[in-house]
Coordinates of C-alpha atoms in Angstrom, one line a residue:
Chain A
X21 CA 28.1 25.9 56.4
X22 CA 31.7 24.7 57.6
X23 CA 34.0 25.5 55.5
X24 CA 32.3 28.3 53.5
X25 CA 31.9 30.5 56.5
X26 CA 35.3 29.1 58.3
X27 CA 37.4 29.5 55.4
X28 CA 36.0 32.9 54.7
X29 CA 36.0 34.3 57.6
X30 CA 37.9 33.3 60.3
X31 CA 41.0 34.4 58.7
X32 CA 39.7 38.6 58.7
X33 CA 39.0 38.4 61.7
X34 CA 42.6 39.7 63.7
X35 CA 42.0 42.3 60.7
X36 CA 38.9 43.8 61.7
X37 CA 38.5 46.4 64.2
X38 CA 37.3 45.2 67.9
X39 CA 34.8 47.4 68.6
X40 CA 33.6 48.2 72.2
X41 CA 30.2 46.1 71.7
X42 CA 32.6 43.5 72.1
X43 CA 30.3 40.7 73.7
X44 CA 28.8 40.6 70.8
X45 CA 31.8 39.2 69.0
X46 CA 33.2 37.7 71.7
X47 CA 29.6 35.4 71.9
X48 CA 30.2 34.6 68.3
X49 CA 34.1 34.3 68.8
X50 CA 33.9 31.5 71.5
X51 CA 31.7 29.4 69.7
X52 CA 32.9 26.5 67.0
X53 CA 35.2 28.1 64.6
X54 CA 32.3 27.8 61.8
X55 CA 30.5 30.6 63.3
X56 CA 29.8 33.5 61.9
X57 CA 32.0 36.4 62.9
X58 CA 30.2 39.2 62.7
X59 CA 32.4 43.1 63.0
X60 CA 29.8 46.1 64.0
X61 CA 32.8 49.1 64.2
X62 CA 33.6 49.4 60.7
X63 CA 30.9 47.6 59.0
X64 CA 27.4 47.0 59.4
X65 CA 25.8 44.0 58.5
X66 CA 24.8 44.8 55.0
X67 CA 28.4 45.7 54.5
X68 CA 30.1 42.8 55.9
X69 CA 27.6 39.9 53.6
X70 CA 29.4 40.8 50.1
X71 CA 32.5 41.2 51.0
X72 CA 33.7 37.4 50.2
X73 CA 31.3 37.2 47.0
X74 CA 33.2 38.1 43.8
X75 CA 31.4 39.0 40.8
X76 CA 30.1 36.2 39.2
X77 CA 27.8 35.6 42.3
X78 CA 26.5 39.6 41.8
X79 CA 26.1 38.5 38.4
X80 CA 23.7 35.4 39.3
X81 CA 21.8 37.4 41.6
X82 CA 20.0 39.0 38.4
X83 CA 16.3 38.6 40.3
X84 CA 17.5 40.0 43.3
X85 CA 19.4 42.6 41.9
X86 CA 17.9 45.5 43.2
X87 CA 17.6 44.4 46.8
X88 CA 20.9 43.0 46.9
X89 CA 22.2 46.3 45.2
X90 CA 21.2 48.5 47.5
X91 CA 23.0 46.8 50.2
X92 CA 26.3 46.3 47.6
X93 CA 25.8 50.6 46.9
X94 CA 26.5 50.6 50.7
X95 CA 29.1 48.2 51.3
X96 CA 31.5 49.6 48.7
X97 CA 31.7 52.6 50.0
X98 CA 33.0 51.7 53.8
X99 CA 34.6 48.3 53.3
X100 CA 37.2 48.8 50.8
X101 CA 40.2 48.6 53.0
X102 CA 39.1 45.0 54.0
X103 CA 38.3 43.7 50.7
X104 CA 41.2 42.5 49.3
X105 CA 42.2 40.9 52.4
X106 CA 38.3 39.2 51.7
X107 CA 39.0 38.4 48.5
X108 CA 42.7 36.5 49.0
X109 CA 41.6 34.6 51.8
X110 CA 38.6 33.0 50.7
X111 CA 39.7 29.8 49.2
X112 CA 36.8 28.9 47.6
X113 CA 36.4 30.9 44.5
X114 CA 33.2 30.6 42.6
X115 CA 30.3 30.6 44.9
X116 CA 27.7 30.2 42.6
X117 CA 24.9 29.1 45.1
X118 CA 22.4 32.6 45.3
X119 CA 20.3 30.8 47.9
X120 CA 23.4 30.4 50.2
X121 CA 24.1 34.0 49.8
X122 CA 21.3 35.2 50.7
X123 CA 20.8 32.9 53.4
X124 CA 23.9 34.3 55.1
X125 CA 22.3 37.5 55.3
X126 CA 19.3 35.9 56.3
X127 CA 21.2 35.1 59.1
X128 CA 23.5 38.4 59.7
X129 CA 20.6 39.9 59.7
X130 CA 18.9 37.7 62.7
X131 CA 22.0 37.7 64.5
X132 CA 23.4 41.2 64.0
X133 CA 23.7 43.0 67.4
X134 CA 22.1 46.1 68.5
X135 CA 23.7 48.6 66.9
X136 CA 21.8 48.2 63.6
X137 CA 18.3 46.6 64.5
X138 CA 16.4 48.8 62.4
X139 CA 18.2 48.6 59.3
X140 CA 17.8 44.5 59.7
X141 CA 14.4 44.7 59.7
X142 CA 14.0 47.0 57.2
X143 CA 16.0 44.7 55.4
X144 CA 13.8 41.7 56.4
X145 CA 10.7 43.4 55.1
X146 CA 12.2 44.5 51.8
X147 CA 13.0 41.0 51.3
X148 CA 9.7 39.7 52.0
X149 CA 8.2 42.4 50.7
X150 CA 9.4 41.5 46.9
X151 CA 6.9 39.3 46.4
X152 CA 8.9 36.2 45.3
X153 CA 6.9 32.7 45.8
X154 CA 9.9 30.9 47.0
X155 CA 10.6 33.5 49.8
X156 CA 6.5 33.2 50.8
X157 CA 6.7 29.7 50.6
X158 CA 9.9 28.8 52.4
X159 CA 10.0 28.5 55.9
X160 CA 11.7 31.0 57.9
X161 CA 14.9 29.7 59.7
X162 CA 15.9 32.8 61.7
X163 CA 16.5 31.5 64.5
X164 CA 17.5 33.6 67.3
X165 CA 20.2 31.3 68.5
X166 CA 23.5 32.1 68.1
X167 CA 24.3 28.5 67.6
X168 CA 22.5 28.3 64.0
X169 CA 24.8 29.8 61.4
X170 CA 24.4 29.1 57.7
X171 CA 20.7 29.0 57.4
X172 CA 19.8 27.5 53.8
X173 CA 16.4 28.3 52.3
X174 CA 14.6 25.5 51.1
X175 CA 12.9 25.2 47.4
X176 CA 9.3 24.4 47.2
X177 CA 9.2 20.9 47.3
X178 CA 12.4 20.1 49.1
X179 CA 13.0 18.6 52.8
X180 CA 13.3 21.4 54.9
X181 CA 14.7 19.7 58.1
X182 CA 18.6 20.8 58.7
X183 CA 19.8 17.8 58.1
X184 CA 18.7 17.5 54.7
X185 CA 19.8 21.4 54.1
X186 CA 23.1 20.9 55.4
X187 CA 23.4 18.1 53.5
X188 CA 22.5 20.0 50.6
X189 CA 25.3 22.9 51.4
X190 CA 27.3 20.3 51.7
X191 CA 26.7 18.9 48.4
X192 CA 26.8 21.6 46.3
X193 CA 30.3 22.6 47.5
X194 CA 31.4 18.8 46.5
X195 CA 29.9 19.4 43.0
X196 CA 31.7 22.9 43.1
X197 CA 35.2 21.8 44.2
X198 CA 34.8 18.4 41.7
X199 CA 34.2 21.4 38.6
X200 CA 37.7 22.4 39.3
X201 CA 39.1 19.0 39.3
X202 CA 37.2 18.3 36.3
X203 CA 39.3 21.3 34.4
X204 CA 42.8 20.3 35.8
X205 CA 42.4 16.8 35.5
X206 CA 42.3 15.3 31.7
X207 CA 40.3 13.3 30.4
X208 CA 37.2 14.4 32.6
X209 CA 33.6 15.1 30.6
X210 CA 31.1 16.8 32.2
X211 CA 28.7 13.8 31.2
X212 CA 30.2 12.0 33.6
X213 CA 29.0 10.9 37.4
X214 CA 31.2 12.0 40.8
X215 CA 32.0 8.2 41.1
X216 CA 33.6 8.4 37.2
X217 CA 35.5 11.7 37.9
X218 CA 37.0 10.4 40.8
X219 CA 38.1 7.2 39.6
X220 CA 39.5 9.4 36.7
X221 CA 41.4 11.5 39.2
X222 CA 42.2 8.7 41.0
X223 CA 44.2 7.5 38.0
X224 CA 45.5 10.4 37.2
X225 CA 47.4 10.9 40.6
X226 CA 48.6 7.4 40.3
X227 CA 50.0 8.1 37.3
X228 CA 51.9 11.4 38.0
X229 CA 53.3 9.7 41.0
X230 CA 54.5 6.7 39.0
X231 CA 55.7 9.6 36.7
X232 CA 57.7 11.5 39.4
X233 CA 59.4 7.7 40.2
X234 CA 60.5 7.3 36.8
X235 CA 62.0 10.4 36.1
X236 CA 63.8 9.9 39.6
X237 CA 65.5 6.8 38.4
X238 CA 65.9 8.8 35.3
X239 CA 67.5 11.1 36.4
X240 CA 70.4 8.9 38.7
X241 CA 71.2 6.8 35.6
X242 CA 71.7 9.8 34.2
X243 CA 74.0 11.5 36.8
X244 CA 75.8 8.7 37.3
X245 CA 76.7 8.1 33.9
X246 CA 77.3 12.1 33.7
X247 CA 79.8 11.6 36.8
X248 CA 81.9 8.7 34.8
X249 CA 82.1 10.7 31.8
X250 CA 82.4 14.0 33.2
X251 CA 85.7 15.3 33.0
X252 CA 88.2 15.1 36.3
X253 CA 88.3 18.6 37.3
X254 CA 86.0 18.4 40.1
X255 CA 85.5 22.3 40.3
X256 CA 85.1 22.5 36.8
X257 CA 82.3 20.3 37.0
X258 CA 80.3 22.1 39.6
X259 CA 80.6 25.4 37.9
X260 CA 79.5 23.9 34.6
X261 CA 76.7 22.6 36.2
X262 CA 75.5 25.8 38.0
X263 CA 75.9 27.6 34.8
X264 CA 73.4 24.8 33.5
X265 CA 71.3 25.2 36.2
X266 CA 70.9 28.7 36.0
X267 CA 70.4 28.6 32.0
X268 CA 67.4 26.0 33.0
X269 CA 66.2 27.8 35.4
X270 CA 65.8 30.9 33.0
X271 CA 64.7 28.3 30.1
X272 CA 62.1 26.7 32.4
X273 CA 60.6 30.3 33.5
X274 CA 60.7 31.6 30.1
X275 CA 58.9 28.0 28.8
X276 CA 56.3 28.8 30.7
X277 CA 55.1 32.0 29.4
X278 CA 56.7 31.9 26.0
X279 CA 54.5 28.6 25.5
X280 CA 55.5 24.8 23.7
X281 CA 58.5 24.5 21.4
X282 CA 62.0 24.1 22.1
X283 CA 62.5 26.0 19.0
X284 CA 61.5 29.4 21.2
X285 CA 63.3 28.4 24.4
X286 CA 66.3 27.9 22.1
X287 CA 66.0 31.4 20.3
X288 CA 65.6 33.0 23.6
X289 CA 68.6 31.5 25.2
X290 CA 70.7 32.0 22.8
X291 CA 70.0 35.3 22.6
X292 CA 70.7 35.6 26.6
X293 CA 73.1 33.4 27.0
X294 CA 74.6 31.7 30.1
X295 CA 73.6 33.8 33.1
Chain B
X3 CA 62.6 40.4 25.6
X4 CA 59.9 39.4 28.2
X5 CA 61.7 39.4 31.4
X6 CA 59.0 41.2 33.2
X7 CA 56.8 37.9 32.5
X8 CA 59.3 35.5 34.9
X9 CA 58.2 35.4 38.1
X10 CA 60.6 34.7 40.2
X11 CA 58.7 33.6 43.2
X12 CA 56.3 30.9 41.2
X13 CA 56.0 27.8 42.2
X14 CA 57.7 25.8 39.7
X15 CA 60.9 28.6 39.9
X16 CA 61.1 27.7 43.7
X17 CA 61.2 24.0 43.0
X18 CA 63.2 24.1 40.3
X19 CA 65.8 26.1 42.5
X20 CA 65.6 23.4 45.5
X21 CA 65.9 20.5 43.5
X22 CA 68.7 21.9 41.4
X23 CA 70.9 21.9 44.2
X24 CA 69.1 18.9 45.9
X25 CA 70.7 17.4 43.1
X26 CA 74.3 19.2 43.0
X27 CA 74.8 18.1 46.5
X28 CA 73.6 14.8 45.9
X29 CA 76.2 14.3 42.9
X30 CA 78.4 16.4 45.1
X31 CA 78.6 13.2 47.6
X32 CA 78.6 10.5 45.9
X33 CA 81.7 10.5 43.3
X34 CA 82.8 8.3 40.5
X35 CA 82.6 5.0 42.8
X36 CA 78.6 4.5 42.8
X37 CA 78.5 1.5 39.9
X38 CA 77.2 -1.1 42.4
X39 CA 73.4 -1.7 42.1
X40 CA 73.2 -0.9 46.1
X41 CA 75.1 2.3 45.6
X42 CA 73.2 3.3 42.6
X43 CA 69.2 2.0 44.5
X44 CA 70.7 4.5 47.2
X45 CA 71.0 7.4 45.0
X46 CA 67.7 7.1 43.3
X47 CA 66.1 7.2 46.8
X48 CA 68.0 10.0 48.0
X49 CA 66.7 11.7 44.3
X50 CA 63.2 10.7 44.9
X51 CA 63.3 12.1 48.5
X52 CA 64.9 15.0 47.4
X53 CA 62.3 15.7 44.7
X54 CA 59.6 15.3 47.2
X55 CA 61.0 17.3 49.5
X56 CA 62.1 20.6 47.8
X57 CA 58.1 20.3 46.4
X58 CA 57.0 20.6 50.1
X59 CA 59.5 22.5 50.7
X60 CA 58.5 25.0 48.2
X61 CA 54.7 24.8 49.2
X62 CA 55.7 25.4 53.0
X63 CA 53.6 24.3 55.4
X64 CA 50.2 26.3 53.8
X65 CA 48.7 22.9 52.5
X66 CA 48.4 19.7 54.6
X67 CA 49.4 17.5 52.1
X68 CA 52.7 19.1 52.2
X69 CA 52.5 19.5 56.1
X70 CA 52.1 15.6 56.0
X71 CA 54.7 14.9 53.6
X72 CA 57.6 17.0 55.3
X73 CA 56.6 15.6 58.6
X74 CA 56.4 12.1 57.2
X75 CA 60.2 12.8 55.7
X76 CA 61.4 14.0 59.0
X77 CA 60.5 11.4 60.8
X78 CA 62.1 8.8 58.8
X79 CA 64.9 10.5 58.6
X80 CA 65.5 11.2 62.6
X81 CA 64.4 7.3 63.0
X82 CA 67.0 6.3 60.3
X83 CA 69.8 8.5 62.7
X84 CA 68.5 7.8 65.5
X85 CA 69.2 3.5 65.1
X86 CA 72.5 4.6 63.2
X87 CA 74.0 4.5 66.3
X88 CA 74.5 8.6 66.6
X89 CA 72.4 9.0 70.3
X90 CA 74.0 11.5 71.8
X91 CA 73.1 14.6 70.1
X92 CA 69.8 13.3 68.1
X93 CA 68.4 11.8 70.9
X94 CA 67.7 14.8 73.1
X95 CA 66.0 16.0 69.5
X96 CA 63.8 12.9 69.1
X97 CA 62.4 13.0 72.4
X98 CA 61.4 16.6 71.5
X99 CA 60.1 15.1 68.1
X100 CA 58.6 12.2 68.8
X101 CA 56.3 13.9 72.2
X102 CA 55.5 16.6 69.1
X103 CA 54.7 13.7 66.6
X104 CA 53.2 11.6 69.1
X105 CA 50.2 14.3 70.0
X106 CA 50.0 15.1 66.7
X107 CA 49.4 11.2 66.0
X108 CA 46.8 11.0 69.0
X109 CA 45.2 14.5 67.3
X110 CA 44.9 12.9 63.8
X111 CA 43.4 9.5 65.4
X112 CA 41.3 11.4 67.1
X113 CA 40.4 13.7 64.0
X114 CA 39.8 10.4 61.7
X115 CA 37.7 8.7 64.8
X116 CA 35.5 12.1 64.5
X117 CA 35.5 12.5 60.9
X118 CA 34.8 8.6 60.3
X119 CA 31.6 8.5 62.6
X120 CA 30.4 11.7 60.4
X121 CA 31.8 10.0 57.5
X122 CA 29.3 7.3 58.1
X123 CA 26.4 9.3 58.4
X124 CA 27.2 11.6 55.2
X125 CA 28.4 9.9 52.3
X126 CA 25.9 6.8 52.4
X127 CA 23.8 8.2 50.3
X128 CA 26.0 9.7 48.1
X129 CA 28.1 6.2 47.7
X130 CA 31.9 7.4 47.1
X131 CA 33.0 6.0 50.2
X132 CA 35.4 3.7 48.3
X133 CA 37.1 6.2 46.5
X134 CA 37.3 8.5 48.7
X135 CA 39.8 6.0 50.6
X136 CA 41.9 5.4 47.1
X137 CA 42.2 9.2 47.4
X138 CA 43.1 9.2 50.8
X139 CA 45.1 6.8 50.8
X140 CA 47.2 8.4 47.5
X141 CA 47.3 12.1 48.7
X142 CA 49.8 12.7 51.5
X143 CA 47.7 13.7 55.1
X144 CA 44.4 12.8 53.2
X145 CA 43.4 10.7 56.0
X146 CA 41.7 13.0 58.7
X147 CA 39.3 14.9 56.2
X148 CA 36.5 15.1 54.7
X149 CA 35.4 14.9 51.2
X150 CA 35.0 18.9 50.9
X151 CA 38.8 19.5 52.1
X152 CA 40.2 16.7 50.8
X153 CA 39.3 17.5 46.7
X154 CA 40.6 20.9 47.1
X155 CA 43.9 19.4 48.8
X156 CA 43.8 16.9 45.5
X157 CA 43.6 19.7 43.1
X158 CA 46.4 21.5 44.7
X159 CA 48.5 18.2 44.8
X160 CA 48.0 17.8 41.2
X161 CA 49.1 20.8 40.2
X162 CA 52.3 20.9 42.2
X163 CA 52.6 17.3 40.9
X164 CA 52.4 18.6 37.5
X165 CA 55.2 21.0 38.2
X166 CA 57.2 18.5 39.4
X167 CA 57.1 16.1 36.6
X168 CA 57.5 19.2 34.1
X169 CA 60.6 20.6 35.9
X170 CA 62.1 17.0 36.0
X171 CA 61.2 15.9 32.4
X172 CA 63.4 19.1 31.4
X173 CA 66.3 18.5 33.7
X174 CA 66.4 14.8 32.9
X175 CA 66.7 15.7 29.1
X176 CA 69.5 18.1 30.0
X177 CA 71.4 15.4 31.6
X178 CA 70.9 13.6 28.6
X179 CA 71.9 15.7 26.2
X180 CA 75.2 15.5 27.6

């Protein structure tokens, strides 16, 4: 929806090549930044689907492997230039939704220009042609209107109306991002609701705030009773200081990778001494 | 021994680097004469500012929690010289400012008038709408946007927050061990 396909790919897009079938792009370029911006030049439509998808969403896809492989066999080949810049822009990381993915082709493929009609359908009918009860089932979405982007599949059983799908998109990527939260924040189980989690979080930004404000105050008690007992030589002072700032600095870098213990930060400098 | 493990560029070298001499300036200015409670509330503030701003500073403007808090710092600071009494030079800068800050104020109403109407209609049925506020309300620039956008701003505010407190736990102890 949103911020999958904005985030994604709005960014590549000065990248890519403009290609002379550019009404095309430029009918997807003037519309709301969310839509889908599809590049013909370089890349077909199969190439330009997995492009943003790392590995573990390849790796989900272990039913539709073959189909999805045959497209991925072609993609590799012509889009490797534009990966990385795929790859480092997309913020979120884990897409782990396979209906969304396929969705979005679903939708390349309904609104990919002329250059590649037959390969879309193809496409379509080796899609519908695996056989899948979901796929029979679900409704098609593929709308011809430009204006429809992320078109989400529904499950057997589920709303199918857009609001409810978007909804759902929209969901999921809440879920997703509040995952990530769950592993940086402490003190967050995975038994819990979104309401506990975020009143966790809550606290915990409270706390590293109030955190910041006492080491503040800290840290002027401590400079100012530094200044009174620091000796008189102003000059002296400040070079002492940016000797101990540089020693931090290398203590605090090293800290980091060398791991807890002032015992090893203490070895190490030693053995560097003052920079 | 493992020099080719520091990075240089990280975040937490790039803070610690600001606020270092954030801090030498700031005990650069203020000599031997700060024992008055004023003096002393003053210099804690300028610290506190200065921590804040060399973790913005270090983030640039890629994140709008830093965008907001930068912004938020300049302000205050121009509206703090401008009432000082220095007009002549500042002023011509404010107007600038302040046209800037004021359309960006009408484009964030405008944002959170948007965002609030769809607010309505999304999260009812979900039901965080209260915390959601607490969180805007606690992350800088959290007001104008949505749930999505504004966890992922949280998580990147924690862990810059988490550098922060790191990087100052270790300087204050070096100050102490004095």
């Amino acid at each position: 929806m949103a911020d999958f396909s904005a985030q994604s790919y709005r960014q590549p897009f000065p990248f890519l090549d403009i290609d002379p079938t550019m009404e095309s792009l430029t009918q997807f370029a003037e519309l709301n930044p969310q839509s889908f911006i599809l590049d013909n030049s370089a890349f077909n439509f199969q190439t330009f689907f997995p492009l943003s998808i790392n590995d573990s969403l390849f790796s989900n896809q272990a039913s539709q492997g073959e189909t999805m492989s045959g497209f991925i066999h072609n993609s590799n080949q012509s889009s490797v230039s534009a990966q990385p810049i795929f790859s480092a822009k997309t913020e979120v990381e884990e897409i782990s939704n396979k209906r969304k993915a396929l969705d979005i082709l679903e939708s390349s493929s309904g609104n990919s220009s002329s250059s590649s009609p037959q390969v879309s359908e193809t496409g379509i009918k080796r899609r519908n042609n695996s056989g899948r009860g979901k796929r029979a089932k679900s409704n098609e979405k593929e709308m011809e209107k430009p204006k429809e982007v992320v078109h989400v599949r529904a499950r057997r059983g589920q709303a199918t109306d857009s609001h409810s799908l978007a909804e759902r998109v929209r969901r999921g990527k809440i879920n997703e991002r509040l995952r990530c939260l769950q592993d940086i924040v402490p003190g967050c189980y995975k038994t819990m609701g979104m309401a506990l989690m975020l009143d966790e979080i809550i606290n915990y930004v409270q706390s590293l705030q109030n955190q910041v404000e006492f080491l503040s105050m800290k840290l002027t008690a401590a400079s100012t009773y530094y200044d009174f007992n620091s000796e008189s030589d102003a000059m002296e002072r400040m070079l002492r200081e940016k000797a101990e700032e540089a020693k931090e600095l290398e203590r605090l870098m090293r800290e980091g990778y060398v791991g807890i213990g002032g015992v090893a930060c203490f070895h190490s400098s030693s053995t560097y001494g003052p920079l | 021994m493992d020099s080719q493990h520091l990075n240089p560029s990280s975040l937490k070298s790039r803070f610690t680097a600001r606020f270092l001499r954030a801090l030498i300036k700031i005990n650069a200015q203020k000599p031997i004469s700060s024992s008055s409670p004023r003096d002393i509330f003053q210099r804690y503030q300028r610290i506190k500012v200065a921590a804040d701003k060399s973790m913005a500073y270090s983030v640039r403007s890629r994140r709008t929690w830093s965008r907001a808090t930068l912004w938020k710092l300049r302000s205050r600071s121009r509206r703090r010289l401008a009432s000082s009494g220095r007009r002549s030079s500042i002023k011509t800068r404010t107007t600038t400012t302040t046209t800037t800050t004021t359309t960006s104020t009408n484009h964030r109403a405008a944002i959170v008038e948007k965002t609030s109407h769809e607010k309505e209609n999304k999260e009812d049925h979900v039901g965080l709408a209260v915390q959601a506020e607490e969180l805007r309300e606690l992350v800088p620039g959290g007001e104008s946007m949505d749930l999505c956008n504004l966890l992922d701003e949280t998580a990147h505010y924690i862990k810059c927050l988490t550098t922060q407190v790191q990087v100052m736990k270790k300087i204050a102890n070096l100050y102490s061990l004095e």
